[in-house]
PDB file of C-alpha atoms in Angstrom:
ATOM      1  CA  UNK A  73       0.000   0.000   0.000  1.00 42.00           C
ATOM      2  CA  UNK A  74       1.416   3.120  -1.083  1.00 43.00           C
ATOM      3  CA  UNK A  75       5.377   4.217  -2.557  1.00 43.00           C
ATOM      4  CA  UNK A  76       7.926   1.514  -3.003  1.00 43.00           C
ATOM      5  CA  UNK A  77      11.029   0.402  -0.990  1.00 46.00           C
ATOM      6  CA  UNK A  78      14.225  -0.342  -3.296  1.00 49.00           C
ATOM      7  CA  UNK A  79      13.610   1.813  -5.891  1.00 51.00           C
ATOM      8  CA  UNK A  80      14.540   4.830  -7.252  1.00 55.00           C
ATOM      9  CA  UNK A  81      12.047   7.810  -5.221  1.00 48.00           C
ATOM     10  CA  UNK A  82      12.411  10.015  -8.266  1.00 49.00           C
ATOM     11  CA  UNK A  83      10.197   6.928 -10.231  1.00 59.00           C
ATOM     12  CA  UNK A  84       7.428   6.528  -7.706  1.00 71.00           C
ATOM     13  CA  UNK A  85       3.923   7.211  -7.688  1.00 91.00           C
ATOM     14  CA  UNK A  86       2.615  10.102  -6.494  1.00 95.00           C
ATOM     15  CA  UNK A  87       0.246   9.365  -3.164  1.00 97.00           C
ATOM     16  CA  UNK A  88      -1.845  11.823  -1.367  1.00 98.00           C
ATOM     17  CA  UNK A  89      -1.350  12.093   2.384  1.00 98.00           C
ATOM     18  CA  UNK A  90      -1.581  14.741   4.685  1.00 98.00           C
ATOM     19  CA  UNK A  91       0.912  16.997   6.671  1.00 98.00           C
ATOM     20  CA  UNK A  92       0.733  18.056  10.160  1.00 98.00           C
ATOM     21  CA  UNK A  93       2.386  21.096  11.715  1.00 97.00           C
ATOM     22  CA  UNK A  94       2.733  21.933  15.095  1.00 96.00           C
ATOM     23  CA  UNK A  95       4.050  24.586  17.413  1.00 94.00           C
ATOM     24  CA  UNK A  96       5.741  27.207  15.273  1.00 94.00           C
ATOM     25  CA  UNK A  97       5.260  25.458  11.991  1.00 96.00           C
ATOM     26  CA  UNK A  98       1.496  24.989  12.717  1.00 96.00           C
ATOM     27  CA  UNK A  99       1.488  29.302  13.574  1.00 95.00           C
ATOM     28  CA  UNK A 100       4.119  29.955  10.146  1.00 95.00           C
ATOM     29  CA  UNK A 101       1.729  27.646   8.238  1.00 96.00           C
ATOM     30  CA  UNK A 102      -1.448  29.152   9.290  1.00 96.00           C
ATOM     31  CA  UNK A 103      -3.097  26.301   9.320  1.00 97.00           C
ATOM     32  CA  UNK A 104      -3.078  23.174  11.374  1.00 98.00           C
ATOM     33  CA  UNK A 105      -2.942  20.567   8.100  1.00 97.00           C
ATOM     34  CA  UNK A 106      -3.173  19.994   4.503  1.00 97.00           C
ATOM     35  CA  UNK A 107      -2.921  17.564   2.038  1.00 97.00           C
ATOM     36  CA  UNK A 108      -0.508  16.529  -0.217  1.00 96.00           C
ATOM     37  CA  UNK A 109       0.261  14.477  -4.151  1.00 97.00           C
ATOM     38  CA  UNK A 110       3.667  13.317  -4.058  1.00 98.00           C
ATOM     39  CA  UNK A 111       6.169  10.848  -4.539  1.00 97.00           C
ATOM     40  CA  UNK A 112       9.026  11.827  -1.431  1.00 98.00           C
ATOM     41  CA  UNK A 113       9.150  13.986   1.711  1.00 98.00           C
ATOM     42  CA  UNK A 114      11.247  16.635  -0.866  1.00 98.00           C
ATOM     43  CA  UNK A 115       8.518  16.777  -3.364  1.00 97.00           C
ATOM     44  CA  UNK A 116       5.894  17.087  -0.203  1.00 98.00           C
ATOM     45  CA  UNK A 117       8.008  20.013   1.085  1.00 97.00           C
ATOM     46  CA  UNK A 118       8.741  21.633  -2.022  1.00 97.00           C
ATOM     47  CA  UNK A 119       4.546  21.641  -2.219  1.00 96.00           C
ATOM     48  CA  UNK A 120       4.457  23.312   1.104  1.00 96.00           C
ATOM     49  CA  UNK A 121       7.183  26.451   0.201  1.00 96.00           C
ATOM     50  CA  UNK A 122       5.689  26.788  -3.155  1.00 96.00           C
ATOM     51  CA  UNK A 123       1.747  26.890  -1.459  1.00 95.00           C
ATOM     52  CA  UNK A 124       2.706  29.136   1.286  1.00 95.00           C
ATOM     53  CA  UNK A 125       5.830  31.344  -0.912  1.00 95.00           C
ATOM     54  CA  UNK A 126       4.251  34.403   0.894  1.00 96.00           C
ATOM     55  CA  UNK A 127       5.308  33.120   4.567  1.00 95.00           C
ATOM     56  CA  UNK A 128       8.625  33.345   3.952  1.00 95.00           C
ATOM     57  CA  UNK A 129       9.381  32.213   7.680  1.00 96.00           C
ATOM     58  CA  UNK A 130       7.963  29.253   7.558  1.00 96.00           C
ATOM     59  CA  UNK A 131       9.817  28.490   4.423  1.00 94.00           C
ATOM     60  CA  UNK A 132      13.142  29.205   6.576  1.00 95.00           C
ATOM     61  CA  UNK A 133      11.828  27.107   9.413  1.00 95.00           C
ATOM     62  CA  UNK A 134      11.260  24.134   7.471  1.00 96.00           C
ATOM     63  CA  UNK A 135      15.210  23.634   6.876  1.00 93.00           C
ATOM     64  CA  UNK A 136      15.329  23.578  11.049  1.00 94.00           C
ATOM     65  CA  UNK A 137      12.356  21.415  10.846  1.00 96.00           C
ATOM     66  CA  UNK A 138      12.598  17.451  12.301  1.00 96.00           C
ATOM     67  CA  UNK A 139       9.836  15.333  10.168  1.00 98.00           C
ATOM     68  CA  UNK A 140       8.230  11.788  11.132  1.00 98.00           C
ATOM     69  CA  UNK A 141       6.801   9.887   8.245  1.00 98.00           C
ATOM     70  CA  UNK A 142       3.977   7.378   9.248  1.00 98.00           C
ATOM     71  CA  UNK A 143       5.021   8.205  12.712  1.00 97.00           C
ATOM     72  CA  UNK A 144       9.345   7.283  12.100  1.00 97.00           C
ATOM     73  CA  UNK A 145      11.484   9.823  12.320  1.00 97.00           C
ATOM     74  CA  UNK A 146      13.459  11.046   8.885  1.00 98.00           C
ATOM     75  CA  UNK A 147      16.341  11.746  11.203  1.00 95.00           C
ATOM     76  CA  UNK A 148      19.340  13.118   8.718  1.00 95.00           C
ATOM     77  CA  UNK A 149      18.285  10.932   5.645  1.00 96.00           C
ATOM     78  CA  UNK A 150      18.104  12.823   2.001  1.00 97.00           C
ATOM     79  CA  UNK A 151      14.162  13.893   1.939  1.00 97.00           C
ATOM     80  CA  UNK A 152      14.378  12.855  -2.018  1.00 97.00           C
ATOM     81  CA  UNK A 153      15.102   8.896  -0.672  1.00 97.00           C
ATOM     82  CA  UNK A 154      11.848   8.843   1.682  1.00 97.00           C
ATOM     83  CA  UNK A 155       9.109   7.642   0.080  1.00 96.00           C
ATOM     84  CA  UNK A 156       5.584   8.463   1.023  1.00 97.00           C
ATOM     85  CA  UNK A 157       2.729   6.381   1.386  1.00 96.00           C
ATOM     86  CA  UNK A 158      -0.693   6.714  -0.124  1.00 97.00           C
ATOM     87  CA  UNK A 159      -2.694   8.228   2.701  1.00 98.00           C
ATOM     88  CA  UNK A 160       0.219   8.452   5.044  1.00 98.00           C
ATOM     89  CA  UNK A 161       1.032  11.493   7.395  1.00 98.00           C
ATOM     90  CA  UNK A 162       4.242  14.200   7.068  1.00 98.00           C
ATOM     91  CA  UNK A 163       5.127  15.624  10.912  1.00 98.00           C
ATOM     92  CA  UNK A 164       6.197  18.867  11.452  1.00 98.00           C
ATOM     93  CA  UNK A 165       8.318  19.226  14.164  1.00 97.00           C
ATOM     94  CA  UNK A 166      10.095  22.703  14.543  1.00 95.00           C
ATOM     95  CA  UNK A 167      12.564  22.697  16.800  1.00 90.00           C
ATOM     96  CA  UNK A 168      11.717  23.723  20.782  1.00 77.00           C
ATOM     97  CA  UNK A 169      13.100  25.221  24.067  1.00 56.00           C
ATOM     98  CA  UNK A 170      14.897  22.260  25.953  1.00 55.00           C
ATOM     99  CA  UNK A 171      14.586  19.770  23.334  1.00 50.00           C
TER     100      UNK A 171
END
């Protein structure tokens, strides 16, 4: 169900999701969630600073950002190798005060 393992990301299909923001990302965003059609975190993200090109801090705060797809964390892998999954779920994590 959803993008492949083993293959080349810049191949897959695209799958529709949703991303969640929270703390600072949720207030940069202006909204709490949206969808998106894509194949990898990179193309998910490159969605979000294209949709919101006129909140030019959240843009910023999405390089400082830590991400959980499907609930595992990305952690310092290239956002073009994770795949998403059809109906799956993009975290938003900004970074916080004594974490």
């Amino acid at each position: 169900m959803g993008a492949t393992t083993g293959h080349d990301p810049a191949a897959a299909v695209q799958v529709s999701g949703t991303i969640r923001y929270w703390a600072a990302a949720k207030s940069e965003a202006g909204v709490a969630e949206e969808p998106y059609l894509a194949a990898t975190l990179a193309e998910a993200l490159a969605q979000v600073e294209e949709r919101h090109a006129d909140r030019p801090k959240l843009v910023r705060l999405l390089g400082h950002c830590s991400y959980l797809v499907d609930g595992s964390p990305v952690g310092g892998r290239d956002h073009a190798t994770v795949a998403l999954t059809e109906g799956g779920t993009v975290e938003v994590l900004p970074p916080f005060a004594g974490g």
